Amino acid sequence: MEGAATRTVITSTSSTDNFSTSTLACDRHFFRTASGLLVFAEIVFGLLVWMLIAGTEYFRVSAFGWVMFVAILYWVLTVIFLIIYLTMAYNRIPQVPWTTVGLFFNSSATVMYVVLYRACSSIVVLQ
């Protein structure tokens, strides 16, 4: 086949093929759901708790320092969860069982706040 034309095909791959260029979406209706309202309430009440503790002389009683630490820690984690839910990042990380993570987070927060309430109420009564 002397008359047949030969064609050379050169292919190349880019190093950016493995990266996704899509942006995160914003769920504007999140605050209209029950979960959104509860997260918003957690943020408001968590902020209220650590503002009230910061207004006392918590450095004199070590238990109040622990309450301040727990209140700020759970408040920051709640804000992080809010950002994850608002940006719908949970859809981009399907390996994480988000319902179970939320259950453990809220359960641990409940246990910690109940324990701290019991500890601090006995301290306040003793003073």
PDB file of C-alpha atoms in Angstrom:
ATOM      1  CA  MET A   1       0.000   0.000   0.000  1.00  0.00           C
ATOM      2  CA  GLU A   2       2.248   2.704  -1.217  1.00  0.00           C
ATOM      3  CA  GLY A   3      -0.438   5.312  -1.729  1.00  0.00           C
ATOM      4  CA  ALA A   4      -1.913   5.062   1.761  1.00  0.00           C
ATOM      5  CA  ALA A   5      -1.339   8.130   3.899  1.00  0.00           C
ATOM      6  CA  THR A   6      -0.028   7.659   7.381  1.00  0.00           C
ATOM      7  CA  ARG A   7      -1.243   9.793  10.164  1.00  0.00           C
ATOM      8  CA  THR A   8       0.499  10.309  13.487  1.00  0.00           C
ATOM      9  CA  VAL A   9      -1.617  11.092  16.533  1.00  0.00           C
ATOM     10  CA  ILE A  10       0.085  12.634  19.525  1.00  0.00           C
ATOM     11  CA  THR A  11      -1.774  12.686  22.815  1.00  0.00           C
ATOM     12  CA  SER A  12      -0.705  14.395  25.981  1.00  0.00           C
ATOM     13  CA  THR A  13      -2.123  14.535  29.439  1.00  0.00           C
ATOM     14  CA  SER A  14      -2.185  17.505  31.669  1.00  0.00           C
ATOM     15  CA  SER A  15      -1.309  17.400  35.352  1.00  0.00           C
ATOM     16  CA  THR A  16      -4.573  19.190  36.150  1.00  0.00           C
ATOM     17  CA  ASP A  17      -6.726  16.294  34.945  1.00  0.00           C
ATOM     18  CA  ASN A  18      -7.098  14.975  38.488  1.00  0.00           C
ATOM     19  CA  PHE A  19      -8.417  18.213  39.965  1.00  0.00           C
ATOM     20  CA  SER A  20     -12.008  19.296  39.930  1.00  0.00           C
ATOM     21  CA  THR A  21     -12.588  22.895  38.999  1.00  0.00           C
ATOM     22  CA  SER A  22     -16.206  23.129  40.096  1.00  0.00           C
ATOM     23  CA  THR A  23     -17.089  25.491  42.881  1.00  0.00           C
ATOM     24  CA  LEU A  24     -19.078  24.755  45.992  1.00  0.00           C
ATOM     25  CA  ALA A  25     -22.758  25.525  45.798  1.00  0.00           C
ATOM     26  CA  CYS A  26     -24.557  27.608  48.386  1.00  0.00           C
ATOM     27  CA  ASP A  27     -27.738  26.157  49.860  1.00  0.00           C
ATOM     28  CA  ARG A  28     -29.839  29.263  50.368  1.00  0.00           C
ATOM     29  CA  HIS A  29     -32.800  27.302  51.699  1.00  0.00           C
ATOM     30  CA  PHE A  30     -30.864  25.587  54.499  1.00  0.00           C
ATOM     31  CA  PHE A  31     -32.165  27.935  57.195  1.00  0.00           C
ATOM     32  CA  ARG A  32     -35.740  27.074  56.203  1.00  0.00           C
ATOM     33  CA  THR A  33     -35.259  23.430  57.177  1.00  0.00           C
ATOM     34  CA  ALA A  34     -35.509  22.010  60.684  1.00  0.00           C
ATOM     35  CA  SER A  35     -31.783  21.180  60.652  1.00  0.00           C
ATOM     36  CA  GLY A  36     -30.921  24.721  59.621  1.00  0.00           C
ATOM     37  CA  LEU A  37     -33.045  26.227  62.369  1.00  0.00           C
ATOM     38  CA  LEU A  38     -31.493  23.931  64.968  1.00  0.00           C
ATOM     39  CA  VAL A  39     -27.945  24.740  63.850  1.00  0.00           C
ATOM     40  CA  PHE A  40     -28.788  28.446  63.981  1.00  0.00           C
ATOM     41  CA  ALA A  41     -30.228  27.984  67.508  1.00  0.00           C
ATOM     42  CA  GLU A  42     -27.056  26.104  68.527  1.00  0.00           C
ATOM     43  CA  ILE A  43     -24.928  28.997  67.326  1.00  0.00           C
ATOM     44  CA  VAL A  44     -27.034  31.619  69.099  1.00  0.00           C
ATOM     45  CA  PHE A  45     -27.286  29.736  72.404  1.00  0.00           C
ATOM     46  CA  GLY A  46     -23.638  28.627  72.275  1.00  0.00           C
ATOM     47  CA  LEU A  47     -22.595  32.234  71.782  1.00  0.00           C
ATOM     48  CA  LEU A  48     -24.847  33.247  74.660  1.00  0.00           C
ATOM     49  CA  VAL A  49     -23.306  30.599  76.949  1.00  0.00           C
ATOM     50  CA  TRP A  50     -19.739  31.639  76.393  1.00  0.00           C
ATOM     51  CA  MET A  51     -20.598  35.330  76.584  1.00  0.00           C
ATOM     52  CA  LEU A  52     -22.252  34.773  79.957  1.00  0.00           C
ATOM     53  CA  ILE A  53     -19.315  32.729  81.240  1.00  0.00           C
ATOM     54  CA  ALA A  54     -16.845  35.332  79.930  1.00  0.00           C
ATOM     55  CA  GLY A  55     -18.782  37.992  81.851  1.00  0.00           C
ATOM     56  CA  THR A  56     -18.112  36.234  85.156  1.00  0.00           C
ATOM     57  CA  GLU A  57     -14.844  35.898  86.984  1.00  0.00           C
ATOM     58  CA  TYR A  58     -14.357  32.390  85.649  1.00  0.00           C
ATOM     59  CA  PHE A  59     -10.595  32.442  86.203  1.00  0.00           C
ATOM     60  CA  ARG A  60     -11.154  32.112  89.968  1.00  0.00           C
ATOM     61  CA  VAL A  61     -12.983  28.796  89.645  1.00  0.00           C
ATOM     62  CA  SER A  62     -11.317  26.152  87.494  1.00  0.00           C
ATOM     63  CA  ALA A  63     -14.649  24.568  86.532  1.00  0.00           C
ATOM     64  CA  PHE A  64     -15.726  27.794  84.841  1.00  0.00           C
ATOM     65  CA  GLY A  65     -12.564  27.736  82.742  1.00  0.00           C
ATOM     66  CA  TRP A  66     -13.500  24.247  81.588  1.00  0.00           C
ATOM     67  CA  VAL A  67     -17.028  25.466  80.797  1.00  0.00           C
ATOM     68  CA  MET A  68     -15.544  28.292  78.740  1.00  0.00           C
ATOM     69  CA  PHE A  69     -13.322  25.861  76.830  1.00  0.00           C
ATOM     70  CA  VAL A  70     -16.183  23.467  76.083  1.00  0.00           C
ATOM     71  CA  ALA A  71     -18.580  26.273  75.108  1.00  0.00           C
ATOM     72  CA  ILE A  72     -16.110  27.835  72.670  1.00  0.00           C
ATOM     73  CA  LEU A  73     -15.013  24.470  71.264  1.00  0.00           C
ATOM     74  CA  TYR A  74     -18.557  23.332  70.503  1.00  0.00           C
ATOM     75  CA  TRP A  75     -19.494  26.760  69.182  1.00  0.00           C
ATOM     76  CA  VAL A  76     -16.578  26.747  66.732  1.00  0.00           C
ATOM     77  CA  LEU A  77     -17.391  23.184  65.651  1.00  0.00           C
ATOM     78  CA  THR A  78     -21.028  24.197  65.115  1.00  0.00           C
ATOM     79  CA  VAL A  79     -19.920  27.094  62.907  1.00  0.00           C
ATOM     80  CA  ILE A  80     -17.758  24.653  60.918  1.00  0.00           C
ATOM     81  CA  PHE A  81     -20.750  22.327  60.475  1.00  0.00           C
ATOM     82  CA  LEU A  82     -22.838  25.310  59.383  1.00  0.00           C
ATOM     83  CA  ILE A  83     -20.277  26.175  56.719  1.00  0.00           C
ATOM     84  CA  ILE A  84     -20.195  22.543  55.567  1.00  0.00           C
ATOM     85  CA  TYR A  85     -23.983  22.459  55.265  1.00  0.00           C
ATOM     86  CA  LEU A  86     -24.304  25.890  53.642  1.00  0.00           C
ATOM     87  CA  THR A  87     -21.690  25.142  51.008  1.00  0.00           C
ATOM     88  CA  MET A  88     -23.057  21.620  50.519  1.00  0.00           C
ATOM     89  CA  ALA A  89     -19.536  20.251  51.024  1.00  0.00           C
ATOM     90  CA  TYR A  90     -21.056  17.094  52.482  1.00  0.00           C
ATOM     91  CA  ASN A  91     -21.991  16.102  48.901  1.00  0.00           C
ATOM     92  CA  ARG A  92     -18.338  16.332  47.893  1.00  0.00           C
ATOM     93  CA  ILE A  93     -17.212  14.015  50.723  1.00  0.00           C
ATOM     94  CA  PRO A  94     -19.616  11.049  50.496  1.00  0.00           C
ATOM     95  CA  GLN A  95     -17.278   8.753  52.463  1.00  0.00           C
ATOM     96  CA  VAL A  96     -18.161  10.523  55.709  1.00  0.00           C
ATOM     97  CA  PRO A  97     -21.415   9.346  57.336  1.00  0.00           C
ATOM     98  CA  TRP A  98     -22.698  12.869  58.032  1.00  0.00           C
ATOM     99  CA  THR A  99     -25.801  11.756  59.895  1.00  0.00           C
ATOM    100  CA  THR A 100     -23.713   9.672  62.292  1.00  0.00           C
ATOM    101  CA  VAL A 101     -21.167  12.478  62.709  1.00  0.00           C
ATOM    102  CA  GLY A 102     -23.982  14.899  63.554  1.00  0.00           C
ATOM    103  CA  LEU A 103     -25.485  12.419  66.004  1.00  0.00           C
ATOM    104  CA  PHE A 104     -22.194  11.919  67.842  1.00  0.00           C
ATOM    105  CA  PHE A 105     -21.418  15.636  67.824  1.00  0.00           C
ATOM    106  CA  ASN A 106     -24.771  16.644  69.280  1.00  0.00           C
ATOM    107  CA  SER A 107     -24.790  13.737  71.748  1.00  0.00           C
ATOM    108  CA  SER A 108     -21.327  14.611  73.033  1.00  0.00           C
ATOM    109  CA  ALA A 109     -22.301  18.289  73.316  1.00  0.00           C
ATOM    110  CA  THR A 110     -25.399  17.351  75.305  1.00  0.00           C
ATOM    111  CA  VAL A 111     -23.429  15.113  77.656  1.00  0.00           C
ATOM    112  CA  MET A 112     -20.717  17.725  78.165  1.00  0.00           C
ATOM    113  CA  TYR A 113     -23.179  20.535  78.869  1.00  0.00           C
ATOM    114  CA  VAL A 114     -25.170  18.391  81.338  1.00  0.00           C
ATOM    115  CA  VAL A 115     -21.980  17.359  83.156  1.00  0.00           C
ATOM    116  CA  LEU A 116     -20.765  20.955  83.245  1.00  0.00           C
ATOM    117  CA  TYR A 117     -24.142  22.174  84.482  1.00  0.00           C
ATOM    118  CA  ARG A 118     -24.081  19.671  87.336  1.00  0.00           C
ATOM    119  CA  ALA A 119     -20.490  20.559  88.261  1.00  0.00           C
ATOM    120  CA  CYS A 120     -20.987  24.307  88.102  1.00  0.00           C
ATOM    121  CA  SER A 121     -24.327  24.318  89.904  1.00  0.00           C
ATOM    122  CA  SER A 122     -22.743  22.519  92.862  1.00  0.00           C
ATOM    123  CA  ILE A 123     -19.834  25.015  92.854  1.00  0.00           C
ATOM    124  CA  VAL A 124     -22.158  28.015  92.768  1.00  0.00           C
ATOM    125  CA  VAL A 125     -24.261  26.617  95.618  1.00  0.00           C
ATOM    126  CA  LEU A 126     -21.130  26.061  97.729  1.00  0.00           C
ATOM    127  CA  GLN A 127     -19.959  29.649  97.311  1.00  0.00           C
TER     128      GLN A 127
END
